[in-house]
Tab-separated table of C-alpha atoms and ligand atoms in Angstrom:
chain	number	residue	atom	x	y	z
V	255	UNK	CA	96.352	-45.152	-38.956
V	256	UNK	CA	95.422	-44.534	-36.056
V	257	UNK	CA	94.709	-47.661	-33.838
V	258	UNK	CA	90.876	-45.864	-33.124
V	259	UNK	CA	91.299	-46.015	-36.914
V	260	UNK	CA	91.820	-50.292	-37.529
V	261	UNK	CA	89.682	-51.128	-34.772
V	262	UNK	CA	86.692	-49.600	-35.980
V	263	UNK	CA	87.025	-50.206	-38.859
V	264	UNK	CA	85.049	-53.458	-39.327
V	265	UNK	CA	82.172	-51.915	-37.231
V	266	UNK	CA	81.617	-49.547	-39.749
V	267	UNK	CA	82.324	-52.199	-42.670
V	268	UNK	CA	79.252	-53.583	-40.149
V	269	UNK	CA	77.087	-51.170	-39.922
V	270	UNK	CA	77.296	-49.964	-44.323
V	271	UNK	CA	76.903	-53.568	-45.068
V	272	UNK	CA	73.630	-53.692	-42.513
V	273	UNK	CA	72.218	-50.966	-43.802
V	274	UNK	CA	72.260	-51.790	-47.152
V	275	UNK	CA	70.757	-55.137	-45.518
V	276	UNK	CA	67.677	-53.377	-43.323
V	277	UNK	CA	67.431	-50.764	-46.315
V	278	UNK	CA	66.570	-53.802	-48.754
V	279	UNK	CA	64.783	-55.636	-46.851
V	280	UNK	CA	61.804	-52.635	-47.124
V	281	UNK	CA	61.819	-51.929	-50.554
V	282	UNK	CA	61.451	-54.945	-50.556
V	283	UNK	CA	58.463	-54.962	-48.755
V	284	UNK	CA	57.340	-51.822	-50.946
V	285	UNK	CA	57.267	-54.470	-54.912
V	286	UNK	CA	54.877	-56.332	-52.830
V	287	UNK	CA	53.286	-53.018	-52.594
V	288	UNK	CA	51.886	-54.545	-49.266
V	289	UNK	CA	51.984	-52.086	-45.798
V	290	UNK	CA	55.788	-52.265	-44.892
V	291	UNK	CA	56.487	-53.276	-41.654
V	292	UNK	CA	59.816	-50.644	-41.965
V	293	UNK	CA	60.055	-47.097	-42.455
V	294	UNK	CA	63.536	-46.121	-42.231
V	295	UNK	CA	66.877	-47.476	-40.715
V	296	UNK	CA	69.675	-45.551	-39.177
V	297	UNK	CA	73.166	-46.561	-37.891
V	298	UNK	CA	76.280	-45.688	-37.207
V	299	UNK	CA	79.163	-46.239	-35.019
V	300	UNK	CA	80.055	-45.457	-31.300
V	301	UNK	CA	82.226	-42.106	-31.799
V	302	UNK	CA	85.170	-43.353	-29.011
V	303	UNK	CA	84.632	-40.802	-27.160
V	304	UNK	CA	80.949	-43.046	-25.584
V	305	UNK	CA	83.087	-45.642	-26.177
V	306	UNK	CA	85.195	-44.569	-23.425
V	307	UNK	CA	82.528	-43.358	-21.237
V	308	UNK	CA	80.484	-46.573	-21.227
V	309	UNK	CA	83.018	-48.732	-21.041
V	310	UNK	CA	84.503	-46.367	-17.699
V	311	UNK	CA	80.691	-46.844	-15.698
V	312	UNK	CA	80.576	-49.867	-16.942
V	313	UNK	CA	83.675	-51.064	-16.245
V	314	UNK	CA	84.983	-52.366	-19.017
V	315	UNK	CA	88.538	-52.524	-19.834
V	316	UNK	CA	89.613	-51.735	-22.834
V	317	UNK	CA	90.934	-55.475	-23.639
V	318	UNK	CA	87.440	-56.204	-22.866
V	319	UNK	CA	85.198	-53.952	-25.675
V	320	UNK	CA	84.981	-56.335	-28.373
V	321	UNK	CA	83.354	-58.847	-26.299
V	322	UNK	CA	81.961	-56.736	-23.206
V	323	UNK	CA	79.920	-53.934	-25.359
V	324	UNK	CA	77.981	-55.149	-27.759
V	325	UNK	CA	76.436	-51.400	-29.044
V	326	UNK	CA	79.952	-50.264	-30.619
V	327	UNK	CA	78.013	-50.523	-34.139
V	328	UNK	CA	74.284	-49.871	-33.713
V	329	UNK	CA	70.733	-50.040	-36.289
V	330	UNK	CA	68.015	-48.588	-35.444
V	331	UNK	CA	64.636	-50.181	-37.794
V	332	UNK	CA	62.025	-47.377	-36.946
V	333	UNK	CA	58.872	-48.729	-37.946
V	334	UNK	CA	54.041	-46.807	-38.430
V	335	UNK	CA	52.858	-49.770	-35.862
V	336	UNK	CA	53.881	-51.638	-32.837
V	337	UNK	CA	52.900	-54.911	-34.178
V	338	UNK	CA	55.165	-53.955	-36.424
V	339	UNK	CA	58.585	-54.410	-34.144
V	340	UNK	CA	57.197	-57.883	-33.725
V	341	UNK	CA	56.990	-58.449	-37.594
V	342	UNK	CA	60.471	-57.464	-38.544
V	343	UNK	CA	61.784	-59.315	-35.515
V	344	UNK	CA	60.641	-62.198	-36.954
V	345	UNK	CA	62.429	-61.184	-40.015
V	346	UNK	CA	65.899	-61.376	-37.786
V	347	UNK	CA	65.551	-64.151	-36.499
V	348	UNK	CA	65.078	-65.668	-40.163
V	349	UNK	CA	67.775	-64.635	-41.534
V	350	UNK	CA	71.104	-66.490	-42.183
V	351	UNK	CA	73.672	-64.090	-43.008
V	352	UNK	CA	73.675	-63.321	-39.446
V	353	UNK	CA	73.581	-64.723	-35.443
V	354	UNK	CA	70.619	-63.689	-33.450
V	355	UNK	CA	72.661	-64.396	-30.143
V	356	UNK	CA	70.894	-62.002	-27.410
V	357	UNK	CA	67.136	-60.008	-27.111
V	358	UNK	CA	65.808	-57.448	-24.904
V	359	UNK	CA	62.198	-56.247	-24.832
V	360	UNK	CA	61.880	-52.963	-23.638
V	361	UNK	CA	58.116	-52.467	-25.801
V	362	UNK	CA	56.696	-55.138	-22.490
V	363	UNK	CA	59.806	-54.208	-20.586
V	364	UNK	CA	59.960	-49.989	-19.943
V	365	UNK	CA	62.984	-49.565	-18.440
V	366	UNK	CA	62.991	-47.051	-15.660
V	367	UNK	CA	63.954	-43.435	-17.518
V	368	UNK	CA	60.550	-44.199	-19.968
V	369	UNK	CA	62.274	-45.812	-22.703
V	370	UNK	CA	60.591	-48.579	-24.343
V	371	UNK	CA	62.496	-50.409	-27.851
V	372	UNK	CA	63.712	-54.115	-28.493
V	373	UNK	CA	67.218	-54.288	-28.657
V	374	UNK	CA	68.124	-57.783	-31.008
V	375	UNK	CA	72.141	-58.164	-30.899
V	376	UNK	CA	74.131	-60.199	-33.292
V	377	UNK	CA	76.917	-61.787	-34.112
V	378	UNK	CA	77.485	-59.892	-38.275
V	379	UNK	CA	80.559	-62.051	-39.891
V	380	UNK	CA	82.578	-58.399	-41.746
V	381	UNK	CA	84.860	-60.071	-44.299
V	382	UNK	CA	88.049	-59.477	-44.498
V	383	UNK	CA	91.851	-59.127	-45.770
V	384	UNK	CA	92.920	-61.384	-43.588
V	385	UNK	CA	90.324	-63.362	-42.451
V	386	UNK	CA	86.657	-63.227	-41.495
V	387	UNK	CA	86.161	-61.510	-38.532
V	388	UNK	CA	82.597	-61.199	-36.098
V	389	UNK	CA	81.357	-58.437	-34.849
V	390	UNK	CA	78.897	-57.715	-32.468
V	391	UNK	CA	76.131	-55.273	-34.041
V	392	UNK	CA	73.040	-53.732	-31.837
V	393	UNK	CA	69.978	-53.426	-33.711
V	394	UNK	CA	66.931	-51.653	-32.129
V	395	UNK	CA	63.439	-51.837	-33.429
V	396	UNK	CA	60.999	-48.877	-32.212
V	397	UNK	CA	57.904	-46.663	-33.512
V	398	UNK	CA	58.361	-43.461	-34.389
V	399	UNK	CA	57.064	-42.319	-31.386
V	400	UNK	CA	59.513	-43.730	-29.228
V	401	UNK	CA	61.696	-43.104	-31.165
V	402	UNK	CA	60.496	-39.664	-30.940
V	403	UNK	CA	61.129	-39.705	-27.457
V	404	UNK	CA	64.200	-41.491	-27.431
V	405	UNK	CA	65.926	-39.054	-29.510
V	406	UNK	CA	64.511	-36.046	-27.614
V	407	UNK	CA	65.429	-37.664	-23.897
V	408	UNK	CA	68.747	-38.009	-24.799
V	409	UNK	CA	69.602	-34.516	-26.242
V	410	UNK	CA	68.366	-34.431	-22.216
V	411	UNK	CA	70.454	-36.964	-20.946
V	412	UNK	CA	73.246	-35.271	-22.545
V	413	UNK	CA	72.827	-31.795	-20.835
V	414	UNK	CA	71.767	-32.954	-17.526
V	415	UNK	CA	74.805	-36.280	-17.784
V	416	UNK	CA	71.566	-38.242	-16.881
V	417	UNK	CA	70.843	-35.691	-13.692
V	418	UNK	CA	67.564	-34.423	-14.545
V	419	UNK	CA	65.789	-31.675	-12.756
V	420	UNK	CA	62.751	-33.398	-11.133
V	421	UNK	CA	60.409	-31.134	-12.810
V	422	UNK	CA	62.535	-32.454	-16.131
V	423	UNK	CA	61.816	-35.672	-14.876
V	424	UNK	CA	58.295	-35.551	-14.085
V	425	UNK	CA	57.438	-34.158	-17.930
V	426	UNK	CA	59.733	-36.576	-19.791
V	427	UNK	CA	58.063	-39.516	-17.379
V	428	UNK	CA	54.439	-38.265	-18.793
V	429	UNK	CA	56.048	-36.868	-21.623
V	430	UNK	CA	56.837	-40.993	-22.073
V	431	UNK	CA	52.907	-41.978	-21.394
V	432	UNK	CA	52.260	-40.134	-23.878
V	433	UNK	CA	54.204	-41.818	-26.425
V	434	UNK	CA	53.226	-45.085	-25.169
V	435	UNK	CA	49.208	-43.921	-26.018
V	436	UNK	CA	49.388	-42.260	-29.129
V	437	UNK	CA	51.354	-45.829	-30.028
V	438	UNK	CA	48.181	-47.263	-29.012
V	439	UNK	CA	45.521	-45.317	-30.396
V	440	UNK	CA	47.380	-45.382	-33.811
V	441	UNK	CA	47.071	-49.895	-33.488
V	442	UNK	CA	43.696	-49.403	-32.755
V	443	UNK	CA	43.104	-47.733	-36.348
V	444	UNK	CA	46.345	-49.252	-37.982
V	445	UNK	CA	44.090	-51.172	-40.074
V	446	UNK	CA	42.398	-48.029	-41.854
V	447	UNK	CA	45.333	-46.115	-41.734
V	448	UNK	CA	47.351	-49.357	-43.520
V	449	UNK	CA	44.459	-49.149	-45.665
V	450	UNK	CA	44.170	-45.173	-47.289
V	451	UNK	CA	48.158	-45.215	-47.530
V	452	UNK	CA	47.737	-48.439	-50.064
V	453	UNK	CA	44.886	-46.177	-51.828
V	454	UNK	CA	47.705	-43.802	-51.811
V	455	UNK	CA	50.303	-45.535	-53.043
V	456	UNK	CA	48.496	-46.975	-55.837
V	457	UNK	CA	46.970	-43.517	-57.287
V	458	UNK	CA	51.356	-42.128	-56.930
V	459	UNK	CA	51.827	-45.484	-58.710
V	460	UNK	CA	49.223	-44.342	-61.233
V	461	UNK	CA	50.415	-40.274	-61.712
V	462	UNK	CA	53.805	-41.831	-62.038
V	463	UNK	CA	52.495	-44.237	-65.547
V	464	UNK	CA	50.686	-41.298	-66.488
T	216	0O2	P1	73.931	-43.667	-27.530
T	216	0O2	O1	73.856	-42.913	-26.835
T	216	0O2	O2	72.659	-44.106	-28.164
T	216	0O2	O3	75.235	-44.765	-29.173
T	216	0O2	P2	72.279	-50.127	-20.230
T	216	0O2	O4	72.771	-49.070	-20.343
T	216	0O2	O5	72.810	-51.378	-18.844
T	216	0O2	O6	71.030	-50.468	-19.207
T	216	0O2	P3	72.771	-51.542	-21.855
T	216	0O2	O7	73.867	-53.655	-21.934
T	216	0O2	O8	74.357	-50.847	-22.621
T	216	0O2	O9	71.960	-51.502	-20.579
T	216	0O2	O10	72.468	-51.950	-23.479
T	216	0O2	P4	70.542	-51.711	-23.794
T	216	0O2	O11	70.098	-50.766	-22.749
T	216	0O2	O12	70.342	-52.643	-23.977
T	216	0O2	O13	71.721	-50.687	-24.928
T	216	0O2	C1	72.035	-49.131	-24.751
T	216	0O2	C2	71.132	-48.323	-25.403
T	216	0O2	O14	69.687	-48.084	-25.133
T	216	0O2	C3	71.987	-46.962	-25.842
T	216	0O2	O15	72.795	-46.600	-26.328
T	216	0O2	C4	71.157	-46.356	-26.041
T	216	0O2	O16	71.156	-46.056	-27.671
T	216	0O2	C5	68.937	-46.862	-25.660
T	216	0O2	N1	68.355	-47.528	-24.803
T	216	0O2	C6	69.186	-47.613	-23.189
T	216	0O2	N2	68.070	-47.178	-21.904
T	216	0O2	C7	67.978	-45.246	-23.161
T	216	0O2	C8	67.395	-44.144	-21.708
T	216	0O2	O17	66.716	-44.509	-20.790
T	216	0O2	N3	67.049	-43.263	-23.089
T	216	0O2	C9	67.325	-43.448	-24.544
T	216	0O2	N4	67.132	-42.452	-24.995
T	216	0O2	N5	67.734	-44.729	-25.004
T	216	0O2	C10	68.557	-45.520	-24.101
T	216	0O2	P5	73.555	-46.189	-25.615
T	216	0O2	O18	75.325	-46.435	-25.183
T	216	0O2	O19	73.626	-45.478	-23.842
T	216	0O2	O20	73.816	-44.241	-25.542
């Protein structure tokens, strides 16, 4: 095992465990046949090249990345409605298997790029053969529409290394505003949508039972 593999092993474990746990939250809502504030959950360990890039950009010494880089282990929780984001954050704060140590609300305070999302940094204890190891994990909570925008912007960022031509920059700003308005519109008809989804789920359950 090389140095990086050994260093990243507990981060991989944390991501795998948290994917199971956070997907489990969604499962619980499904059992209760109530609206789930969680649509889906993804997770990843930051690739080594991205860790090195970020350390370089932010002038973080390699010996400090464990404490200074909070998103080596990252989870994303996607929600249908902006209101769901706040429900999810409350559930995360109430959990006993990790401790929320920092929150960044880019939903209310969007970034200059137009990025919106709610970031929660948690201190998660991983059990290893050498004892407990505490890992920082960043959980990003966002709506489907925020996720759509961020995914597209992230790919473009990769292509242009953050130096967008003015035309693309303007389009991205407009797309961010459109995504924001889409969330607002959906929130206004949230109750109707949730009622329709409940009717649909009940029908599927009845059909399954025959
Ligand atoms: P990747 O590839 O997703 O891992 P800073 O970079 O200083 O603004 P900091 O302290 O790193 O902030 O933490 P922050 O802002 O809470 O979270 C950084 C992560 O949030 C990024 O990780 C992205 O995942 C996401 N993010 C933040 N701003 C933007 C943005 O403008 N556009 C998109 N698409 N995502 C964003 P990485 O390491 O940049 O990338």
